[in-house]
Amino acid sequence: MQGHQAGTLSPLDIADDSGLSDLYITCQLWTDGKEYTMPFRTPWRDFSKSHTWNHIITLPISYNALLLSSQLVFTIWDVQGPGRPVPVGGSTMSLFTSKRYAP
């Protein structure tokens, strides 16, 4: 899963001179280091005071179809202009522990 690194960002890291950046998030299921589903993209948001999402993500797969090596990959994208999204952060979350339980 190259190109996805965990990290944290403060609003100052991704803001421009006019205020907070316009962001969206992609979420994708990976298994054994390979893409397992197409990425899901949240709607674009115009943030005026803080970066807060309250959006439910539903992936097109049932829980019993997940493999033990399944991971969710989240990427935060900054909109730099028309057709110019730039990744500014992300994280990867394992869905199961080595004991086959959801964390």
N, CA, C and O atoms as CSV, one atom per row, in Angstrom:
chain,resi,resn,atom,element,x,y,z
A,1,MET,N,N,0.834,-1.166,0.000
A,1,MET,CA,C,0.000,0.000,0.000
A,1,MET,C,C,0.879,1.229,0.000
A,1,MET,O,O,0.841,2.042,0.924
A,2,GLN,N,N,1.655,1.351,-1.027
A,2,GLN,CA,C,2.590,2.445,-1.126
A,2,GLN,C,C,1.859,3.758,-1.289
A,2,GLN,O,O,0.784,3.817,-1.886
A,3,GLY,N,N,2.451,4.814,-0.752
A,3,GLY,CA,C,1.893,6.135,-0.893
A,3,GLY,C,C,0.920,6.520,0.204
A,3,GLY,O,O,0.459,7.662,0.233
A,4,HIS,N,N,0.591,5.610,1.104
A,4,HIS,CA,C,-0.322,5.916,2.194
A,4,HIS,C,C,0.463,5.902,3.489
A,4,HIS,O,O,0.993,4.868,3.896
A,5,GLN,N,N,0.536,7.065,4.140
A,5,GLN,CA,C,1.271,7.148,5.381
A,5,GLN,C,C,0.368,7.731,6.450
A,5,GLN,O,O,-0.407,8.654,6.201
A,6,ALA,N,N,0.483,7.182,7.627
A,6,ALA,CA,C,-0.299,7.711,8.742
A,6,ALA,C,C,0.307,9.030,9.186
A,6,ALA,O,O,1.517,9.232,9.079
A,7,GLY,N,N,-0.513,9.906,9.672
A,7,GLY,CA,C,-0.023,11.167,10.183
A,7,GLY,C,C,-1.179,12.025,10.638
A,7,GLY,O,O,-2.345,11.700,10.413
A,8,THR,N,N,-0.837,13.126,11.283
A,8,THR,CA,C,-1.860,14.060,11.727
A,8,THR,C,C,-1.583,15.412,11.125
A,8,THR,O,O,-0.433,15.770,10.872
A,9,LEU,N,N,-2.632,16.154,10.899
A,9,LEU,CA,C,-2.508,17.479,10.324
A,9,LEU,C,C,-3.284,18.472,11.160
A,9,LEU,O,O,-4.384,18.172,11.625
A,10,SER,N,N,-2.730,19.636,11.352
A,10,SER,CA,C,-3.492,20.700,11.985
A,10,SER,C,C,-4.043,21.584,10.881
A,10,SER,O,O,-3.530,21.548,9.763
A,11,PRO,N,N,-5.078,22.381,11.159
A,11,PRO,CA,C,-5.612,23.263,10.125
A,11,PRO,C,C,-4.557,24.196,9.534
A,11,PRO,O,O,-4.674,24.603,8.379
A,12,LEU,N,N,-3.532,24.538,10.310
A,12,LEU,CA,C,-2.489,25.409,9.785
A,12,LEU,C,C,-1.648,24.727,8.712
A,12,LEU,O,O,-1.110,25.397,7.831
A,13,ASP,N,N,-1.529,23.397,8.779
A,13,ASP,CA,C,-0.741,22.660,7.802
A,13,ASP,C,C,-1.364,22.674,6.417
A,13,ASP,O,O,-0.650,22.569,5.420
A,14,ILE,N,N,-2.683,22.801,6.336
A,14,ILE,CA,C,-3.351,22.675,5.055
A,14,ILE,C,C,-4.182,23.900,4.697
A,14,ILE,O,O,-4.959,23.864,3.743
A,15,ALA,N,N,-4.027,24.975,5.446
A,15,ALA,CA,C,-4.780,26.187,5.158
A,15,ALA,C,C,-3.977,27.102,4.249
A,15,ALA,O,O,-2.747,27.079,4.254
A,16,ASP,N,N,-4.683,27.903,3.474
A,16,ASP,CA,C,-4.014,28.914,2.676
A,16,ASP,C,C,-4.294,30.268,3.312
A,16,ASP,O,O,-4.867,30.326,4.400
A,17,ASP,N,N,-3.898,31.366,2.651
A,17,ASP,CA,C,-4.057,32.696,3.215
A,17,ASP,C,C,-5.516,33.105,3.382
A,17,ASP,O,O,-5.808,33.994,4.182
A,18,SER,N,N,-6.430,32.491,2.660
A,18,SER,CA,C,-7.838,32.874,2.724
A,18,SER,C,C,-8.607,32.113,3.798
A,18,SER,O,O,-9.786,32.403,4.002
A,19,GLY,N,N,-7.999,31.155,4.495
A,19,GLY,CA,C,-8.693,30.388,5.532
A,19,GLY,C,C,-8.429,28.910,5.393
A,19,GLY,O,O,-7.349,28.498,4.969
A,20,LEU,N,N,-9.420,28.107,5.751
A,20,LEU,CA,C,-9.272,26.655,5.710
A,20,LEU,C,C,-9.364,26.137,4.281
A,20,LEU,O,O,-10.091,26.687,3.454
A,21,SER,N,N,-8.630,25.089,4.007
A,21,SER,CA,C,-8.656,24.475,2.687
A,21,SER,C,C,-9.951,23.708,2.468
A,21,SER,O,O,-10.617,23.299,3.420
A,22,ASP,N,N,-10.295,23.519,1.199
A,22,ASP,CA,C,-11.439,22.714,0.812
A,22,ASP,C,C,-10.952,21.286,0.643
A,22,ASP,O,O,-10.041,21.027,-0.143
A,23,LEU,N,N,-11.556,20.355,1.378
A,23,LEU,CA,C,-11.052,18.985,1.438
A,23,LEU,C,C,-12.133,17.966,1.127
A,23,LEU,O,O,-13.327,18.247,1.227
A,24,TYR,N,N,-11.690,16.780,0.748
A,24,TYR,CA,C,-12.561,15.606,0.711
A,24,TYR,C,C,-11.712,14.408,1.093
A,24,TYR,O,O,-10.484,14.488,1.103
A,25,ILE,N,N,-12.365,13.296,1.407
A,25,ILE,CA,C,-11.667,12.086,1.854
A,25,ILE,C,C,-12.039,10.933,0.938
A,25,ILE,O,O,-13.191,10.794,0.527
A,26,THR,N,N,-11.040,10.103,0.623
A,26,THR,CA,C,-11.334,8.843,-0.048
A,26,THR,C,C,-11.091,7.713,0.952
A,26,THR,O,O,-10.206,7.792,1.804
A,27,CYS,N,N,-11.891,6.675,0.824
A,27,CYS,CA,C,-11.789,5.493,1.676
A,27,CYS,C,C,-11.814,4.282,0.758
A,27,CYS,O,O,-12.669,4.174,-0.121
A,28,GLN,N,N,-10.867,3.369,0.968
A,28,GLN,CA,C,-10.790,2.197,0.104
A,28,GLN,C,C,-10.393,0.981,0.917
A,28,GLN,O,O,-9.578,1.070,1.836
A,29,LEU,N,N,-10.971,-0.143,0.572
A,29,LEU,CA,C,-10.651,-1.410,1.223
A,29,LEU,C,C,-9.510,-2.086,0.475
A,29,LEU,O,O,-9.560,-2.244,-0.745
A,30,TRP,N,N,-8.477,-2.485,1.222
A,30,TRP,CA,C,-7.333,-3.210,0.677
A,30,TRP,C,C,-7.236,-4.567,1.374
A,30,TRP,O,O,-7.604,-4.696,2.541
A,31,THR,N,N,-6.745,-5.570,0.664
A,31,THR,CA,C,-6.523,-6.896,1.227
A,31,THR,C,C,-5.231,-7.459,0.646
A,31,THR,O,O,-5.028,-7.428,-0.568
A,32,ASP,N,N,-4.371,-7.965,1.497
A,32,ASP,CA,C,-3.084,-8.526,1.072
A,32,ASP,C,C,-2.289,-7.555,0.209
A,32,ASP,O,O,-1.641,-7.963,-0.755
A,33,GLY,N,N,-2.337,-6.263,0.556
A,33,GLY,CA,C,-1.558,-5.254,-0.161
A,33,GLY,C,C,-2.114,-4.885,-1.523
A,33,GLY,O,O,-1.424,-4.237,-2.311
A,34,LYS,N,N,-3.354,-5.286,-1.823
A,34,LYS,CA,C,-3.965,-4.989,-3.124
A,34,LYS,C,C,-5.319,-4.328,-2.923
A,34,LYS,O,O,-6.006,-4.567,-1.931
A,35,GLU,N,N,-5.687,-3.493,-3.887
A,35,GLU,CA,C,-7.002,-2.857,-3.837
A,35,GLU,C,C,-8.088,-3.929,-3.911
A,35,GLU,O,O,-8.059,-4.790,-4.790
A,36,TYR,N,N,-9.051,-3.872,-2.979
A,36,TYR,CA,C,-10.118,-4.866,-2.925
A,36,TYR,C,C,-11.450,-4.282,-3.401
A,36,TYR,O,O,-12.314,-5.002,-3.901
A,37,THR,N,N,-11.601,-2.961,-3.237
A,37,THR,CA,C,-12.780,-2.256,-3.732
A,37,THR,C,C,-12.341,-0.970,-4.417
A,37,THR,O,O,-11.201,-0.527,-4.277
A,38,MET,N,N,-13.256,-0.391,-5.148
A,38,MET,CA,C,-13.022,0.937,-5.716
A,38,MET,C,C,-13.040,1.940,-4.564
A,38,MET,O,O,-13.703,1.700,-3.555
A,39,PRO,N,N,-12.322,3.065,-4.698
A,39,PRO,CA,C,-12.360,4.054,-3.613
A,39,PRO,C,C,-13.735,4.712,-3.502
A,39,PRO,O,O,-14.401,4.979,-4.503
A,40,PHE,N,N,-14.139,4.964,-2.259
A,40,PHE,CA,C,-15.344,5.729,-1.976
A,40,PHE,C,C,-14.891,7.152,-1.698
A,40,PHE,O,O,-13.911,7.354,-0.981
A,41,ARG,N,N,-15.571,8.124,-2.239
A,41,ARG,CA,C,-15.184,9.523,-2.051
A,41,ARG,C,C,-16.303,10.280,-1.348
A,41,ARG,O,O,-17.462,10.226,-1.759
A,42,THR,N,N,-15.938,10.987,-0.283
A,42,THR,CA,C,-16.930,11.823,0.393
A,42,THR,C,C,-17.220,13.034,-0.492
A,42,THR,O,O,-16.416,13.384,-1.356
A,43,PRO,N,N,-18.357,13.663,-0.278
A,43,PRO,CA,C,-18.633,14.889,-1.031
A,43,PRO,C,C,-17.616,15.973,-0.674
A,43,PRO,O,O,-17.070,15.990,0.429
A,44,TRP,N,N,-17.377,16.861,-1.610
A,44,TRP,CA,C,-16.505,18.006,-1.371
A,44,TRP,C,C,-17.140,18.883,-0.307
A,44,TRP,O,O,-18.360,19.047,-0.284
A,45,ARG,N,N,-16.326,19.447,0.575
A,45,ARG,CA,C,-16.840,20.312,1.634
A,45,ARG,C,C,-16.100,21.635,1.624
A,45,ARG,O,O,-14.882,21.674,1.454
A,46,ASP,N,N,-16.835,22.711,1.807
A,46,ASP,CA,C,-16.264,24.046,1.972
A,46,ASP,C,C,-16.213,24.307,3.468
A,46,ASP,O,O,-17.248,24.538,4.093
A,47,PHE,N,N,-15.022,24.271,4.048
A,47,PHE,CA,C,-14.869,24.434,5.490
A,47,PHE,C,C,-14.608,25.896,5.812
A,47,PHE,O,O,-13.701,26.511,5.252
A,48,SER,N,N,-15.404,26.448,6.716
A,48,SER,CA,C,-15.229,27.849,7.067
A,48,SER,C,C,-14.634,28.044,8.458
A,48,SER,O,O,-13.938,29.033,8.692
A,49,LYS,N,N,-14.893,27.118,9.390
A,49,LYS,CA,C,-14.401,27.302,10.764
A,49,LYS,C,C,-13.526,26.162,11.262
A,49,LYS,O,O,-12.577,26.393,12.011
A,50,SER,N,N,-13.835,24.930,10.855
A,50,SER,CA,C,-13.037,23.788,11.306
A,50,SER,C,C,-13.201,22.640,10.319
A,50,SER,O,O,-14.143,22.617,9.526
A,51,HIS,N,N,-12.272,21.687,10.376
A,51,HIS,CA,C,-12.344,20.499,9.533
A,51,HIS,C,C,-13.080,19.411,10.311
A,51,HIS,O,O,-12.468,18.656,11.066
A,52,THR,N,N,-14.397,19.337,10.120
A,52,THR,CA,C,-15.214,18.355,10.810
A,52,THR,C,C,-16.117,17.670,9.798
A,52,THR,O,O,-16.887,18.320,9.091
A,53,TRP,N,N,-16.009,16.338,9.740
A,53,TRP,CA,C,-16.888,15.547,8.881
A,53,TRP,C,C,-17.898,14.838,9.755
A,53,TRP,O,O,-17.571,14.368,10.845
A,54,ASN,N,N,-19.109,14.765,9.280
A,54,ASN,CA,C,-20.129,13.944,9.920
A,54,ASN,C,C,-20.814,13.194,8.786
A,54,ASN,O,O,-21.962,13.470,8.438
A,55,HIS,N,N,-20.089,12.246,8.223
A,55,HIS,CA,C,-20.544,11.567,7.016
A,55,HIS,C,C,-20.392,10.063,7.194
A,55,HIS,O,O,-19.322,9.587,7.574
A,56,ILE,N,N,-21.446,9.319,6.924
A,56,ILE,CA,C,-21.404,7.862,7.015
A,56,ILE,C,C,-20.851,7.297,5.708
A,56,ILE,O,O,-21.266,7.697,4.620
A,57,ILE,N,N,-19.915,6.367,5.831
A,57,ILE,CA,C,-19.327,5.720,4.663
A,57,ILE,C,C,-19.838,4.283,4.612
A,57,ILE,O,O,-19.676,3.525,5.569
A,58,THR,N,N,-20.451,3.918,3.501
A,58,THR,CA,C,-20.941,2.558,3.301
A,58,THR,C,C,-20.191,1.954,2.121
A,58,THR,O,O,-20.275,2.454,0.999
A,59,LEU,N,N,-19.467,0.890,2.379
A,59,LEU,CA,C,-18.697,0.237,1.323
A,59,LEU,C,C,-19.526,-0.881,0.687
A,59,LEU,O,O,-20.358,-1.490,1.359
A,60,PRO,N,N,-19.309,-1.153,-0.593
A,60,PRO,CA,C,-20.119,-2.139,-1.316
A,60,PRO,C,C,-19.654,-3.577,-1.086
A,60,PRO,O,O,-19.364,-4.304,-2.036
A,61,ILE,N,N,-19.587,-3.977,0.178
A,61,ILE,CA,C,-19.152,-5.332,0.501
A,61,ILE,C,C,-19.775,-5.727,1.836
A,61,ILE,O,O,-19.939,-4.885,2.720
A,62,SER,N,N,-20.115,-6.985,1.983
A,62,SER,CA,C,-20.698,-7.426,3.248
A,62,SER,C,C,-19.577,-7.827,4.214
A,62,SER,O,O,-18.479,-8.202,3.802
A,63,TYR,N,N,-19.885,-7.736,5.486
A,63,TYR,CA,C,-18.903,-8.023,6.530
A,63,TYR,C,C,-18.342,-9.436,6.412
A,63,TYR,O,O,-17.147,-9.647,6.618
A,64,ASN,N,N,-19.192,-10.402,6.084
A,64,ASN,CA,C,-18.726,-11.795,6.019
A,64,ASN,C,C,-17.857,-12.064,4.784
A,64,ASN,O,O,-17.255,-13.133,4.688
A,65,ALA,N,N,-17.778,-11.132,3.851
A,65,ALA,CA,C,-16.921,-11.292,2.675
A,65,ALA,C,C,-15.519,-10.721,2.899
A,65,ALA,O,O,-14.647,-10.866,2.043
A,66,LEU,N,N,-15.302,-10.078,4.040
A,66,LEU,CA,C,-13.989,-9.496,4.326
A,66,LEU,C,C,-12.982,-10.586,4.678
A,66,LEU,O,O,-13.320,-11.567,5.340
A,67,LEU,N,N,-11.763,-10.406,4.238
A,67,LEU,CA,C,-10.679,-11.320,4.599
A,67,LEU,C,C,-9.995,-10.819,5.864
A,67,LEU,O,O,-10.108,-9.640,6.200
A,68,LEU,N,N,-9.291,-11.689,6.564
A,68,LEU,CA,C,-8.634,-11.301,7.807
A,68,LEU,C,C,-7.558,-10.241,7.609
A,68,LEU,O,O,-7.216,-9.529,8.554
A,69,SER,N,N,-7.022,-10.122,6.406
A,69,SER,CA,C,-5.983,-9.119,6.135
A,69,SER,C,C,-6.568,-7.802,5.638
A,69,SER,O,O,-5.821,-6.930,5.195
A,70,SER,N,N,-7.884,-7.640,5.702
A,70,SER,CA,C,-8.539,-6.427,5.194
A,70,SER,C,C,-8.146,-5.199,5.999
A,70,SER,O,O,-8.043,-5.239,7.225
A,71,GLN,N,N,-7.928,-4.106,5.275
A,71,GLN,CA,C,-7.600,-2.820,5.871
A,71,GLN,C,C,-8.367,-1.723,5.153
A,71,GLN,O,O,-8.633,-1.814,3.955
A,72,LEU,N,N,-8.722,-0.673,5.911
A,72,LEU,CA,C,-9.310,0.516,5.306
A,72,LEU,C,C,-8.217,1.560,5.163
A,72,LEU,O,O,-7.444,1.798,6.091
A,73,VAL,N,N,-8.161,2.178,3.997
A,73,VAL,CA,C,-7.180,3.234,3.739
A,73,VAL,C,C,-7.945,4.534,3.527
A,73,VAL,O,O,-8.791,4.632,2.637
A,74,PHE,N,N,-7.637,5.533,4.358
A,74,PHE,CA,C,-8.242,6.848,4.256
A,74,PHE,C,C,-7.195,7.824,3.737
A,74,PHE,O,O,-6.066,7.839,4.226
A,75,THR,N,N,-7.555,8.630,2.760
A,75,THR,CA,C,-6.664,9.666,2.242
A,75,THR,C,C,-7.419,10.989,2.248
A,75,THR,O,O,-8.558,11.065,1.788
A,76,ILE,N,N,-6.780,12.026,2.772
A,76,ILE,CA,C,-7.355,13.368,2.794
A,76,ILE,C,C,-6.786,14.135,1.605
A,76,ILE,O,O,-5.572,14.177,1.408
A,77,TRP,N,N,-7.669,14.738,0.817
A,77,TRP,CA,C,-7.282,15.460,-0.386
A,77,TRP,C,C,-7.611,16.939,-0.250
A,77,TRP,O,O,-8.705,17.300,0.185
A,78,ASP,N,N,-6.667,17.792,-0.619
A,78,ASP,CA,C,-6.866,19.241,-0.668
A,78,ASP,C,C,-7.152,19.618,-2.112
A,78,ASP,O,O,-6.457,19.163,-3.021
A,79,VAL,N,N,-8.157,20.436,-2.331
A,79,VAL,CA,C,-8.514,20.863,-3.678
A,79,VAL,C,C,-7.729,22.133,-4.000
A,79,VAL,O,O,-8.026,23.204,-3.472
A,80,GLN,N,N,-6.725,22.007,-4.872
A,80,GLN,CA,C,-5.857,23.126,-5.234
A,80,GLN,C,C,-6.391,23.927,-6.412
A,80,GLN,O,O,-5.884,25.010,-6.706
A,81,GLY,N,N,-7.383,23.420,-7.071
A,81,GLY,CA,C,-7.962,24.064,-8.243
A,81,GLY,C,C,-8.708,23.018,-9.040
A,81,GLY,O,O,-8.700,21.842,-8.675
A,82,PRO,N,N,-9.358,23.425,-10.133
A,82,PRO,CA,C,-10.104,22.460,-10.942
A,82,PRO,C,C,-9.214,21.310,-11.416
A,82,PRO,O,O,-8.208,21.531,-12.091
A,83,GLY,N,N,-9.591,20.086,-11.058
A,83,GLY,CA,C,-8.831,18.923,-11.491
A,83,GLY,C,C,-7.470,18.785,-10.847
A,83,GLY,O,O,-6.621,18.057,-11.360
A,84,ARG,N,N,-7.236,19.478,-9.717
A,84,ARG,CA,C,-5.920,19.449,-9.085
A,84,ARG,C,C,-5.986,19.056,-7.608
A,84,ARG,O,O,-5.568,19.840,-6.756
A,85,PRO,N,N,-6.501,17.865,-7.280
A,85,PRO,CA,C,-6.466,17.433,-5.875
A,85,PRO,C,C,-5.055,16.998,-5.492
A,85,PRO,O,O,-4.336,16.402,-6.294
A,86,VAL,N,N,-4.672,17.303,-4.265
A,86,VAL,CA,C,-3.345,16.955,-3.752
A,86,VAL,C,C,-3.528,16.196,-2.442
A,86,VAL,O,O,-4.221,16.686,-1.550
A,87,PRO,N,N,-2.923,15.002,-2.298
A,87,PRO,CA,C,-3.045,14.286,-1.021
A,87,PRO,C,C,-2.275,15.025,0.066
A,87,PRO,O,O,-1.118,15.399,-0.124
A,88,VAL,N,N,-2.936,15.233,1.220
A,88,VAL,CA,C,-2.283,15.954,2.314
A,88,VAL,C,C,-2.172,15.118,3.580
A,88,VAL,O,O,-1.553,15.548,4.552
A,89,GLY,N,N,-2.764,13.932,3.579
A,89,GLY,CA,C,-2.667,13.081,4.757
A,89,GLY,C,C,-3.454,11.803,4.560
A,89,GLY,O,O,-4.171,11.634,3.574
A,90,GLY,N,N,-3.307,10.926,5.503
A,90,GLY,CA,C,-4.055,9.679,5.418
A,90,GLY,C,C,-3.705,8.744,6.549
A,90,GLY,O,O,-2.830,9.019,7.370
A,91,SER,N,N,-4.411,7.631,6.570
A,91,SER,CA,C,-4.186,6.633,7.603
A,91,SER,C,C,-4.700,5.284,7.112
A,91,SER,O,O,-5.566,5.212,6.240
A,92,THR,N,N,-4.156,4.228,7.683
A,92,THR,CA,C,-4.585,2.867,7.372
A,92,THR,C,C,-5.045,2.201,8.664
A,92,THR,O,O,-4.391,2.312,9.702
A,93,MET,N,N,-6.184,1.504,8.585
A,93,MET,CA,C,-6.753,0.865,9.766
A,93,MET,C,C,-7.030,-0.607,9.468
A,93,MET,O,O,-7.788,-0.925,8.551
A,94,SER,N,N,-6.420,-1.499,10.238
A,94,SER,CA,C,-6.707,-2.930,10.113
A,94,SER,C,C,-8.094,-3.201,10.662
A,94,SER,O,O,-8.501,-2.604,11.659
A,95,LEU,N,N,-8.826,-4.105,10.008
A,95,LEU,CA,C,-10.183,-4.405,10.454
A,95,LEU,C,C,-10.240,-5.563,11.436
A,95,LEU,O,O,-11.232,-5.718,12.148
A,96,PHE,N,N,-9.188,-6.383,11.488
A,96,PHE,CA,C,-9.177,-7.532,12.383
A,96,PHE,C,C,-7.831,-7.623,13.087
A,96,PHE,O,O,-6.816,-7.172,12.556
A,97,THR,N,N,-7.821,-8.206,14.282
A,97,THR,CA,C,-6.578,-8.460,15.005
A,97,THR,C,C,-6.074,-9.850,14.612
A,97,THR,O,O,-6.723,-10.561,13.845
A,98,SER,N,N,-4.940,-10.219,15.133
A,98,SER,CA,C,-4.395,-11.551,14.839
A,98,SER,C,C,-5.263,-12.654,15.430
A,98,SER,O,O,-5.137,-13.814,15.038
A,99,LYS,N,N,-6.148,-12.307,16.375
A,99,LYS,CA,C,-7.057,-13.296,16.970
A,99,LYS,C,C,-8.410,-13.312,16.270
A,99,LYS,O,O,-9.369,-13.896,16.774
A,100,ARG,N,N,-8.484,-12.671,15.109
A,100,ARG,CA,C,-9.681,-12.651,14.262
A,100,ARG,C,C,-10.838,-11.859,14.828
A,100,ARG,O,O,-11.989,-12.104,14.468
A,101,TYR,N,N,-10.560,-10.932,15.690
A,101,TYR,CA,C,-11.592,-10.080,16.234
A,101,TYR,C,C,-11.480,-8.701,15.617
A,101,TYR,O,O,-10.385,-8.252,15.276
A,102,ALA,N,N,-12.598,-8.039,15.475
A,102,ALA,CA,C,-12.571,-6.639,15.057
A,102,ALA,C,C,-12.036,-5.824,16.220
A,102,ALA,O,O,-12.462,-6.024,17.357
A,103,PRO,N,N,-11.097,-4.897,15.957
A,103,PRO,CA,C,-10.526,-4.107,17.079
A,103,PRO,C,C,-11.558,-3.244,17.752
A,103,PRO,O,O,-11.240,-2.529,18.702
